[in-house]
Structures are given as C-alpha cells and as structure tokens.
Protein backbone atom coordinates (compact mmCIF):
# COMPACT_ATOMS: atom_id res chain seq x y z
CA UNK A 1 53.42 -133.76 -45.76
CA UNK A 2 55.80 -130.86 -45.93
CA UNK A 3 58.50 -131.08 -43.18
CA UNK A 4 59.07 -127.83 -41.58
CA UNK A 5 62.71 -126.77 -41.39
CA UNK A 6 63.69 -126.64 -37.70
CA UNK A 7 65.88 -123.66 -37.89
CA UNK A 8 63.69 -121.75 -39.50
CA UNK A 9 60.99 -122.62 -36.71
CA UNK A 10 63.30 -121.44 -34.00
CA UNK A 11 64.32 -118.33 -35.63
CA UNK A 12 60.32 -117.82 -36.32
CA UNK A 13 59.60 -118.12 -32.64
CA UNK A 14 62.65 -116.64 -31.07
CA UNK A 15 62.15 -113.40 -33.14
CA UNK A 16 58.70 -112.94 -34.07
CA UNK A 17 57.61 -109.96 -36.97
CA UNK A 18 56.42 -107.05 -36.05
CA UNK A 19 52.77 -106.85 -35.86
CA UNK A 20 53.41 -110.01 -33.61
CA UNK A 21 55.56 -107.71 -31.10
CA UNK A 22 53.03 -105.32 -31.43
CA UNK A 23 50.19 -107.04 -30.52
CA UNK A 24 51.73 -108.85 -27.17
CA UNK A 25 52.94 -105.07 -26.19
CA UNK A 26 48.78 -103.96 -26.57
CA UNK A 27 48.24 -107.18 -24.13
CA UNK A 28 50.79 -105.54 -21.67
CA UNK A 29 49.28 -102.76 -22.13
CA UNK A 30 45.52 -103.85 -21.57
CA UNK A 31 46.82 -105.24 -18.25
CA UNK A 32 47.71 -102.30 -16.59
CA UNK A 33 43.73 -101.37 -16.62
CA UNK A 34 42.69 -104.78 -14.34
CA UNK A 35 40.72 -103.62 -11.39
CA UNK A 36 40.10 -100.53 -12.60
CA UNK A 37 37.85 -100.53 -15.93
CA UNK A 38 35.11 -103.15 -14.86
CA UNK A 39 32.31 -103.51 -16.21
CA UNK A 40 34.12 -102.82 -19.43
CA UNK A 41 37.05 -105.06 -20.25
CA UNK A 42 40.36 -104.28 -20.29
CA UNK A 43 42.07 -103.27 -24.04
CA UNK A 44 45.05 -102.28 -25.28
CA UNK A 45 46.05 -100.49 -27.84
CA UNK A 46 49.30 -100.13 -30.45
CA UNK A 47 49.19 -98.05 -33.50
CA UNK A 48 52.37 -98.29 -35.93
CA UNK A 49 52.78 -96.03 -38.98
CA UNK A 50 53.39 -97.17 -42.54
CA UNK A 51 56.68 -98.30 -41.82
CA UNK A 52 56.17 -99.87 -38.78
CA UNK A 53 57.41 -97.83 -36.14
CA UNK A 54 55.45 -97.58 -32.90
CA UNK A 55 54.23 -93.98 -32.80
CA UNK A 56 51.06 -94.29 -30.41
CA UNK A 57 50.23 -96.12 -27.45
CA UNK A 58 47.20 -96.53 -24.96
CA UNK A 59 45.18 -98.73 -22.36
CA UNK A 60 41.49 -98.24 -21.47
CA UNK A 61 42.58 -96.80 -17.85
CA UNK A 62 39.14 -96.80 -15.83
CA UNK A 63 35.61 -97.39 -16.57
CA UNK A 64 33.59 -94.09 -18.38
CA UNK A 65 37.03 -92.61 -19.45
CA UNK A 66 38.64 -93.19 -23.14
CA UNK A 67 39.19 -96.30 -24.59
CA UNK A 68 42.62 -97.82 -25.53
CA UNK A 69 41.95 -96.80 -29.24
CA UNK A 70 41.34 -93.12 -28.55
CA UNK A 71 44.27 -92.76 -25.96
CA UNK A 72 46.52 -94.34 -28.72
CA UNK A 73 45.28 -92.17 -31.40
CA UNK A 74 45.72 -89.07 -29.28
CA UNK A 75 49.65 -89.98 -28.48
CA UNK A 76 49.92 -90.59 -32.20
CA UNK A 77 48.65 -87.60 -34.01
CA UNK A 78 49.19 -87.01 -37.26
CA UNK A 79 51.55 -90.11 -37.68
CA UNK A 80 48.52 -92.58 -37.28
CA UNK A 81 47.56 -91.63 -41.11
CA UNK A 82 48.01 -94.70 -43.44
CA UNK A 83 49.09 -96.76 -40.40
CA UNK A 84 48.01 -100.26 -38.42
CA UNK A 85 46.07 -100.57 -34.86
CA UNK A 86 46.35 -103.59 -33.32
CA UNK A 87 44.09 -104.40 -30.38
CA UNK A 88 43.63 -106.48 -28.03
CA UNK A 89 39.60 -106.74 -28.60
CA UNK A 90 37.44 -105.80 -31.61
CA UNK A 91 36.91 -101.74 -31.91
CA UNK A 92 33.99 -101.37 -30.33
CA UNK A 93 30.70 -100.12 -32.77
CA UNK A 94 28.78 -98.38 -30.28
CA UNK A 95 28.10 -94.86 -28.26
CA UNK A 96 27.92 -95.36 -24.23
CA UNK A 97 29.67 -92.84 -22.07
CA UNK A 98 32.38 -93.02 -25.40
CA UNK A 99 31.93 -92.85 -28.91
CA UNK A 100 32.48 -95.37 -31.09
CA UNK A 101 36.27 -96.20 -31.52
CA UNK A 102 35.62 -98.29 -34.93
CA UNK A 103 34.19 -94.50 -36.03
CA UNK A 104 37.37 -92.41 -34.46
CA UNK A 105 39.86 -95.19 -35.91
CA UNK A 106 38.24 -94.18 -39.48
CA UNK A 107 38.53 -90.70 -38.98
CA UNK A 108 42.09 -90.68 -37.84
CA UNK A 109 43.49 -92.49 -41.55
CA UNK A 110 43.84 -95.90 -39.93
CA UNK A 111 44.60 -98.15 -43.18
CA UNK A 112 44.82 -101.67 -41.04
CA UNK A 113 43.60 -102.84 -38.15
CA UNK A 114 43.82 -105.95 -35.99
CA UNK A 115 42.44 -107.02 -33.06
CA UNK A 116 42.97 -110.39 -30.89
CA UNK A 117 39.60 -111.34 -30.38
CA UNK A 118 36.40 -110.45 -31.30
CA UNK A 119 33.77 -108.63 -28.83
CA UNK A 120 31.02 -111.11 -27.77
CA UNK A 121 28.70 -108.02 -26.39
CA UNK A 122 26.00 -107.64 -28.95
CA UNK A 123 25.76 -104.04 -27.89
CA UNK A 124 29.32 -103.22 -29.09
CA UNK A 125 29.86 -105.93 -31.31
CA UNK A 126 30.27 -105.26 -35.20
CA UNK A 127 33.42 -103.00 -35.31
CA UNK A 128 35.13 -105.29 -37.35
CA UNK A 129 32.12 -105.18 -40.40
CA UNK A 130 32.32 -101.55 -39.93
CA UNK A 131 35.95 -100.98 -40.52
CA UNK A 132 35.75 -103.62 -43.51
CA UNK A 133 32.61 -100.82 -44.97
CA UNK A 134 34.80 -98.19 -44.81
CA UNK A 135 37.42 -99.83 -46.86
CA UNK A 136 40.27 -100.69 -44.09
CA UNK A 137 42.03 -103.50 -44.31
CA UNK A 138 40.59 -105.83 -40.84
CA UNK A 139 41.81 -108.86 -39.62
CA UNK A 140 41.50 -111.18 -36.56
CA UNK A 141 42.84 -113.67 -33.76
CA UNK A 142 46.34 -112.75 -33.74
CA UNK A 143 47.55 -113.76 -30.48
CA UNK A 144 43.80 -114.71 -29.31
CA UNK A 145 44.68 -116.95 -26.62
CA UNK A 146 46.99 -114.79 -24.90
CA UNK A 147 44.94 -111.78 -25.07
CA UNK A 148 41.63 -114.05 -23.87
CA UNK A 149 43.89 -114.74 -21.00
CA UNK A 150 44.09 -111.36 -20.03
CA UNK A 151 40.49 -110.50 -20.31
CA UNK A 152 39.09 -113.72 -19.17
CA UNK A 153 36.89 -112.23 -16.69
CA UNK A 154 34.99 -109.73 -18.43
CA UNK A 155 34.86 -112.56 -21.31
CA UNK A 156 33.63 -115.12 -19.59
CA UNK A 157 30.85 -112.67 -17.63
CA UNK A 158 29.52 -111.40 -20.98
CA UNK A 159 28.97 -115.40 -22.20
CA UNK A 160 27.90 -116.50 -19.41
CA UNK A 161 26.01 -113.57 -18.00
CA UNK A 162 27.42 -114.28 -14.31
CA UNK A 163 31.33 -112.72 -12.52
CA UNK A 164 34.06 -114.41 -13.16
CA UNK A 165 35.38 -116.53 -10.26
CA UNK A 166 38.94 -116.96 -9.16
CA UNK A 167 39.33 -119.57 -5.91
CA UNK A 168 42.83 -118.41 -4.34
CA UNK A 169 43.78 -120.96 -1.34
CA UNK A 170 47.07 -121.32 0.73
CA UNK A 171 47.64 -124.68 2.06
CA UNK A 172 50.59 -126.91 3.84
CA UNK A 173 51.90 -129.78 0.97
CA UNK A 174 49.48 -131.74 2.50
CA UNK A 175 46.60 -129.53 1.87
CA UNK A 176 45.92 -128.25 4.90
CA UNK A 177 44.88 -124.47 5.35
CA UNK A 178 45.21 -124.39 9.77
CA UNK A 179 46.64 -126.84 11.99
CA UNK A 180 44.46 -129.28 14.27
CA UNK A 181 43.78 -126.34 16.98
CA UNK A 182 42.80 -123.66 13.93
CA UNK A 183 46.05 -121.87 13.65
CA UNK A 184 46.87 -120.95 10.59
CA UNK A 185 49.12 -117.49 10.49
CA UNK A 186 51.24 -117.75 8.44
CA UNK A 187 51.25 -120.81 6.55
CA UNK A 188 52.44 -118.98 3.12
CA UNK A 189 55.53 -116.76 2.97
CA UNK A 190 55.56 -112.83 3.05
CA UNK A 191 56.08 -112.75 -0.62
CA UNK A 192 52.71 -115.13 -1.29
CA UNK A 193 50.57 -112.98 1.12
CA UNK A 194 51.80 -109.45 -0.58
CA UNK A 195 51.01 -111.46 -4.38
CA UNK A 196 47.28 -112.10 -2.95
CA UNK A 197 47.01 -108.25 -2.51
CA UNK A 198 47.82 -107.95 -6.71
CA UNK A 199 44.91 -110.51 -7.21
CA UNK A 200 42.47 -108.35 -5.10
CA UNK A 201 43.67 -105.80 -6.64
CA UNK A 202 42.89 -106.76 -9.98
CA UNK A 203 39.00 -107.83 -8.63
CA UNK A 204 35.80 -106.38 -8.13
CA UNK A 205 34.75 -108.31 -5.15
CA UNK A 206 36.34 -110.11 -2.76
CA UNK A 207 33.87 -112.76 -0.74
CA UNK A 208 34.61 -114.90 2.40
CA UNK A 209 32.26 -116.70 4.31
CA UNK A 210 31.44 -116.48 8.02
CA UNK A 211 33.43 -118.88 9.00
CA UNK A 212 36.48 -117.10 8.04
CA UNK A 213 35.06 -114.16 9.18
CA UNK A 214 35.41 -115.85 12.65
CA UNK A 215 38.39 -117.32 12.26
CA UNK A 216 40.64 -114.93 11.62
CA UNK A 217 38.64 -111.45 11.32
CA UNK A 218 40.33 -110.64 7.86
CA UNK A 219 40.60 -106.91 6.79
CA UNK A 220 40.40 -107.87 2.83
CA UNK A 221 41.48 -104.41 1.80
CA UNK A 222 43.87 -104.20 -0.71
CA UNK A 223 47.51 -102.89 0.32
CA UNK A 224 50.38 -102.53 -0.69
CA UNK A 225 49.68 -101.85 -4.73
CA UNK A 226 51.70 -98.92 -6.31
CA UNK A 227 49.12 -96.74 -7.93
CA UNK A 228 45.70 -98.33 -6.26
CA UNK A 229 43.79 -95.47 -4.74
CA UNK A 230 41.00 -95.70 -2.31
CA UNK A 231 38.11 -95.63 -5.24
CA UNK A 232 39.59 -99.04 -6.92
CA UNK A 233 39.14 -100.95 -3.51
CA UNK A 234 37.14 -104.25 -4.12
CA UNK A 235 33.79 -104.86 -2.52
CA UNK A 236 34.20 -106.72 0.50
CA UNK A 237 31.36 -109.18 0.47
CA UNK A 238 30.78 -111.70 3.96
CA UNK A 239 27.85 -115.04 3.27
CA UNK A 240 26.52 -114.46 6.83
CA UNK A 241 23.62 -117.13 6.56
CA UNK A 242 22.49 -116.38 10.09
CA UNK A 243 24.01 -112.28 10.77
CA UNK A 244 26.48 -113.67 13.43
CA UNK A 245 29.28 -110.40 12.50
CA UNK A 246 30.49 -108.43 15.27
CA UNK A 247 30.04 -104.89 14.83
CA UNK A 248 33.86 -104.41 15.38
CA UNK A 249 34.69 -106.87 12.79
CA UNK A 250 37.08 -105.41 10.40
CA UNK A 251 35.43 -105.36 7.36
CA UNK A 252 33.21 -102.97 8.36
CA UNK A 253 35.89 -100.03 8.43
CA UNK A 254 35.90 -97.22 5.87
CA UNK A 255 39.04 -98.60 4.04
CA UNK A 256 36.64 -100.14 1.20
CA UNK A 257 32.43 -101.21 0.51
CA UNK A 258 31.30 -104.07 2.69
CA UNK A 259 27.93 -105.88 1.61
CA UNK A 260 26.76 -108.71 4.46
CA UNK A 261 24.35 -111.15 2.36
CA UNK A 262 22.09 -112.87 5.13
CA UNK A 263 19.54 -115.30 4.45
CA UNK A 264 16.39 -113.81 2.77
CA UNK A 265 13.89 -114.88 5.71
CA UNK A 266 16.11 -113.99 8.56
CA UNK A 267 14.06 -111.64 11.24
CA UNK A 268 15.10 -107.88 11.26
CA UNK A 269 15.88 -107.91 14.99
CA UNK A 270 18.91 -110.64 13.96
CA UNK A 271 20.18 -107.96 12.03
CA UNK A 272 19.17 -104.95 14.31
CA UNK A 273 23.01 -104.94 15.39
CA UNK A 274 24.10 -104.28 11.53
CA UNK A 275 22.36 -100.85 11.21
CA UNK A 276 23.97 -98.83 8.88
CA UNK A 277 25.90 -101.59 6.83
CA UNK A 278 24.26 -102.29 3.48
CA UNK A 279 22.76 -106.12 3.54
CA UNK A 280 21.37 -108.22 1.06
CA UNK A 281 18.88 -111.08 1.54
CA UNK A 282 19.09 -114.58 -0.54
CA UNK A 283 17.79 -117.75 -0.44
CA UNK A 284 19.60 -120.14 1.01
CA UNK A 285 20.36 -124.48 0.38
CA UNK A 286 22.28 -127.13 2.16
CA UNK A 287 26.10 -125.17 1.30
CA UNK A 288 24.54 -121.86 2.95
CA UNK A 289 23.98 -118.71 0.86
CA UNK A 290 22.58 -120.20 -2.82
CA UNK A 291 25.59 -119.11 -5.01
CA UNK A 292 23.22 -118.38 -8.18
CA UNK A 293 21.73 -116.16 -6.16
CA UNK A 294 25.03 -114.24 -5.27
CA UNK A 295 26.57 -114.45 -8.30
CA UNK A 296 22.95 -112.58 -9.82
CA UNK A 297 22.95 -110.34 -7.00
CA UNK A 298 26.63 -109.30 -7.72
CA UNK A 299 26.40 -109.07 -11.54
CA UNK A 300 23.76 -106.82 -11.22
CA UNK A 301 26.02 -104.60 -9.11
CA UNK A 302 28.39 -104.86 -12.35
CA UNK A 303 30.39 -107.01 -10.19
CA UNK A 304 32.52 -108.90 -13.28
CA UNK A 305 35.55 -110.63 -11.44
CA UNK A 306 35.56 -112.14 -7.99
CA UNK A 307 38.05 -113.54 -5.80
CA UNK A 308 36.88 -116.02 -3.27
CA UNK A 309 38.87 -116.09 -0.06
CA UNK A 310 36.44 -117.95 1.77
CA UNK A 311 37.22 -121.40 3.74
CA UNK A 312 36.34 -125.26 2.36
CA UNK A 313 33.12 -125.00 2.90
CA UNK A 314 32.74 -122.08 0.66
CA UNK A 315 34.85 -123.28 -1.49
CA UNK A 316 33.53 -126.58 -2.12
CA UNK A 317 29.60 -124.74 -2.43
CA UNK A 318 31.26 -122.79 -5.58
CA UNK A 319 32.84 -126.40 -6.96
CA UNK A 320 29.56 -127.81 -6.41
CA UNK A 321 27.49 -124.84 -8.14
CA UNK A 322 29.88 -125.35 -11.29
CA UNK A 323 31.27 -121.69 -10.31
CA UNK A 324 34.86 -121.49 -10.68
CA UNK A 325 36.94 -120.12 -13.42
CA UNK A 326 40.25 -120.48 -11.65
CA UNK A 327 42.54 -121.36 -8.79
CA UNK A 328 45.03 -119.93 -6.93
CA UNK A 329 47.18 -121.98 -4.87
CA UNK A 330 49.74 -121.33 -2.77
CA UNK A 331 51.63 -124.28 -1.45
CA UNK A 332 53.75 -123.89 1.15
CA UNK A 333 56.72 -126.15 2.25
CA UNK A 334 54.60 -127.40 5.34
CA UNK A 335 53.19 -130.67 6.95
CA UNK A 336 50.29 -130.88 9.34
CA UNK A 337 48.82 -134.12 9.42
CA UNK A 338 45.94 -132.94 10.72
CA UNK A 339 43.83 -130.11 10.33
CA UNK A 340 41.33 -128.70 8.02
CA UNK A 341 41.15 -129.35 4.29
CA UNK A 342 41.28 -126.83 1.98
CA UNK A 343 38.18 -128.17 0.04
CA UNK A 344 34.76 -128.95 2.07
CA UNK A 345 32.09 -130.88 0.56
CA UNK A 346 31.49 -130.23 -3.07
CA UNK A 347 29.24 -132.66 -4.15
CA UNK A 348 31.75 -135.05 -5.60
CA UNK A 349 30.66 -138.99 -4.88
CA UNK A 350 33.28 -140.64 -7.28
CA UNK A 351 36.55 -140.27 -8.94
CA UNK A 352 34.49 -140.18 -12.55
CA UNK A 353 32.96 -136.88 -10.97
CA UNK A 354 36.14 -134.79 -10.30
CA UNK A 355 36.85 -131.64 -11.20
CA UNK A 356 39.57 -131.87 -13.85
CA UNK A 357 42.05 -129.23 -13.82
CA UNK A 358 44.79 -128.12 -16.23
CA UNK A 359 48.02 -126.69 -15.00
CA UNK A 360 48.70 -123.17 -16.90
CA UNK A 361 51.63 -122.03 -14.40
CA UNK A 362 53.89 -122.75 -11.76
CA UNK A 363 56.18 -120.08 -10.02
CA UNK A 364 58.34 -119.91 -6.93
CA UNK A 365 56.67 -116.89 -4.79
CA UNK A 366 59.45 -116.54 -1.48
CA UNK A 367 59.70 -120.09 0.22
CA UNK A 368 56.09 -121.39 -1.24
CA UNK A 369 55.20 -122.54 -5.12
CA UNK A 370 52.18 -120.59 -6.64
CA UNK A 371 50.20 -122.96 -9.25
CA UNK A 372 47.27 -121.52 -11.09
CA UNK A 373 45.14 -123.86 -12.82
CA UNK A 374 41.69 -123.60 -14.93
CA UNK A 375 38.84 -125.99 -15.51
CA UNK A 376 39.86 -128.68 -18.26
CA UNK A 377 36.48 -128.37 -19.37
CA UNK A 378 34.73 -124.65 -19.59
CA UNK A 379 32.35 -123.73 -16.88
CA UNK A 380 28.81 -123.35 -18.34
CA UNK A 381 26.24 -120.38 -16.85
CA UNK A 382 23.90 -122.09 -14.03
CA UNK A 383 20.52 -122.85 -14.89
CA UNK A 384 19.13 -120.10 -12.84
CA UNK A 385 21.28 -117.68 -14.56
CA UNK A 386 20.07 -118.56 -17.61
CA UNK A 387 16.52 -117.88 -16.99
CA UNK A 388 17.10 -114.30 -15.88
C-alpha cells in the first residue's frame, strides 16, 4: 500500500487548487438564496476564464427570477468564452419560468463545467448529458457533501416527496424547556434567541402546536435579518386539533401568513370565531394532527423546509412519524430539576428503538452551546406519502 507523504497531505488540505476554492465560494454563494428561492433549491454559481481567474459570479436570488448560471454569465461577459462553471447543482435541462441554463452555458463558450451534485428532479435532470452532447468537458461531485449540506432541504423534499424538517429546541443542561410552574423566558441567551430568527429565516414554514400557542402566545415572525423583507416571511402554521386560538393571539397579525390546521371533522360553529383566517382540516391520531397529513398538505403549498418550534408533544409526534431531518439545540447553562421535557412521547419502548443521532456541530452562541445533529440513519418518505 502506498504511504501517503504527510507533508504533502497538509499542504494539499491547507491550500487547496483552484477549482476546489472555486467551488466552496459557489456554496457561499448558493447560501445567500435560503428562504428566498423555495420551491427551487438554492445554487451557486462561479465561472473562471482560461486561466483561472474569477471573472463572474451569481446565486439563484428568489424563486421565478434567474438562476445562479445566468446571473454568473451576465457578470462575466465576454470573459466566460473558453472558461469553467462550477456549480453547486447540475445545470438544469429544462424551460419553467427560466430557460434552460445547460442551453445558455453552451451558448456563452463555456469549455468546462462542474457541478457538486447532480439534480434528482426528473423534470430538470439531464444537464450534465447535455453539456457532454455539445462537446464540453463535464464533471461531477466535487465538494458533494458540503454542497448537499447546503441544499439539504430542497434535496431531501424532491426524494422523498415531503418538506424538510428541522426540530430547533432550547432546554436547561438537564433538558428541561420551563420550570415546574411553566416559566420558561428566557432559558437561552439573547444571542441564541436572535440565531433562531436566521433559522426561520432560512424556512418556509414555521409550525407550533397549541400548546405553545397557549403557553407563551409566540409571534413567530422573523426579525431582526438584514435584507429579509416582508414577502420572505415564513408561513406561520398552529396544529389546533380542537380550534381553541384566541382571536387576539399573535399569530394572527399581518406581519406574515398564518394557516390554523383543525381536525377534519370539527363542527363549523368551533371555528365560527376564526372567520377570516385561512384553516385547513386533517385527520387526526393519538399525537393530535396526523403529521403525513401536514407534511402533504404543506408540500402541496410548495412548502420545502420547515422549522418546528412546537413543544414535546409535538415534537415527539414528528420523532414518532419518522419526520425529522435535523435538530437544533440550544443548551443553556441551567438546572431545573423539574419541569417539562423537551421530548414528549415518541413511540420509543426500548433503548434498541432510539433515535440515533450524529453530532455535525457544536458552537458557543452568548452564554448557551448550540449543537446541531442529523439522523445517523436517513429518514425514509412515510408510507402515506408514498402512495400520493
């Protein structure tokens, strides 16, 4: 077996080549379009000319506007003749609201391209195969984790045909969420409450239950975010089994869409008091509002990323249902002893049964420790999904 020489290896990863550095700069890039390009994902775009110099740059900034390709092509002109695009996602091979950028990356002289990861849509799918036809020199998966990172949740709601689901939580070191008499503002630091407004920020949806609804009559309107206007607010979404919202709850402001989902066979006089909000019915089971049925309600909305700021017992219904991508946690330097959980019931009976987590990052946020964590194993699409 052929030793590798250390040295070299360092040097190799302390300075990597170019089309390395160009491709993490077209993830940075795609980033800057989370929360505001759904239901298309978010790409980035670098184009270098024949000697390697950066000459064009661009992001896909909002949904129905130009793709990263185009925008990158436009700031590079003339120069992207007989030069390289890398991308954070195959060129797509399709006309929707935009043409085909696998078409305008021919036209513009584009000798090379290469993209992160390939596009798992079959209706834009095939860019790769048509740049290869045309004679340009294609290749693939440079930097494919990282940029699959970036765009997990428009990835994982094209494979599994349901919104991505990120479970954000702030507890005490002893995982509590409120103290023994419900109490619970402010458990996490200023600097941990103004980092949950990025993650809203970056969603489609944000859903409680009616139990926090209650609790603590949350607003759930993002604040706070250089650059976020009033048309990239999140839809606020309340599981209200049984209608119990006060008209003067919060979330039914202007400052962003509400949706209350209320059991599908609930009488219309429960609801008489909600005239004028926009409801949706759905079965129901022993967790409250049937999460397959939410998450097919809200993908059909072209809901693709949802944050879940609901209590345990929501929670623990989305561990149960096999419905959460990742978690959020923000641990503060607390102890309770008593006091709610931040997980309710989720239909775990025995060790063997847990849901096995992997650790992908741990920061300090002011006083508290932020640690985000995914499923060891890959969440699968529920059954009922599947069949519609």
């Amino acid at each position: 077996m052929r030793q590798e020489d250390p040295v070299a290896t360092h040097a190799a990863h302390a300075a990597p080549d170019a089309g390395t550095r160009a491709m993490r700069r077209a993830i940075e890039l795609a980033a800057r379009g989370l929360g505001s390009t759904s239901p298309n994902p978010v790409v980035g775009c670098v184009i270098t000319d024949a000697s390697g110099t950066v000459v064009g740059e661009g992001w896909h900034e909002r949904a129905g506007g130009p793709h990263a390709e185009i925008h990158a092509l436009n700031a590079a002109g003339a120069a992207a003749r007989g030069g390289t695009a890398y991308v954070t996602l195959e060129p797509c091979n399709h006309t929707g609201r935009t043409g085909p950028c696998a078409q305008a990356l021919i036209a513009a002289g584009i000798t090379r391209v290469v993209y992160a990861v390939s596009d798992p849509n079959p209706q834009a799918s095939g860019g790769g195969a048509t740049l290869r036809a045309a004679g340009i020199d294609t290749a693939a998966g440079l930097l494919s984790e990282e940029a699959e990172a970036g765009n997990a949740a428009w990835l994982t709601s094209v494979r599994l045909g349901r919104p991505y689901i990120l479970w954000k939580y702030a507890a005490t070191l002893d995982g509590r969420i409120a103290a023994a008499d419900g109490t619970s503002r402010w458990i996490s630091s200023p600097e941990s409450r103004a980092d949950v407004h990025r993650l809203r920020a970056e969603s489609d949806a944000v859903v409680v239950g009616s139990g926090t609804l209650r609790a603590d009559d949350p607003h759930l309107a993002v604040r706070g975010i250089d650059g976020f206007t009033a048309a990239d607010q999140p839809l606020r979404v309340v599981l209200d089994t049984h209608a119990t919202i006060r008209p003067t709850a919060r979330v039914l402001d202007e400052a962003a869409p509400t949706l209350i989902v209320v059991a599908e066979n609930l009488e219309d006089t429960a609801t008489r008091h909600l005239a004028g909000v926009e409801l949706a019915r759905l079965p129901y089971d022993k967790y409250g509002i049937s999460v397959d049925a939410l998450l097919r309600e809200l993908y059909g909305r072209g809901i693709r990323s949802v944050l879940l700021e609901g209590g345990p017992t929501l929670a623990g219904a989305f561990v149960a249902a096999g419905a959460v991508d990742k978690v959020v946690g923000y641990l503060a330097p607390v102890l309770l002893g008593a006091g709610p959980l931040a997980l309710a019931d989720a239909g775990i009976g025995t060790l063997a049964d847990a849901l096995r987590l992997r650790i992908t990052e741990t920061v300090r946020i002011g006083t508290d420790i932020r640690v985000t964590a995914v499923p060891a194993s890959a969440p699968t699409a529920p059954t009922a999904l599947k069949e519609h």
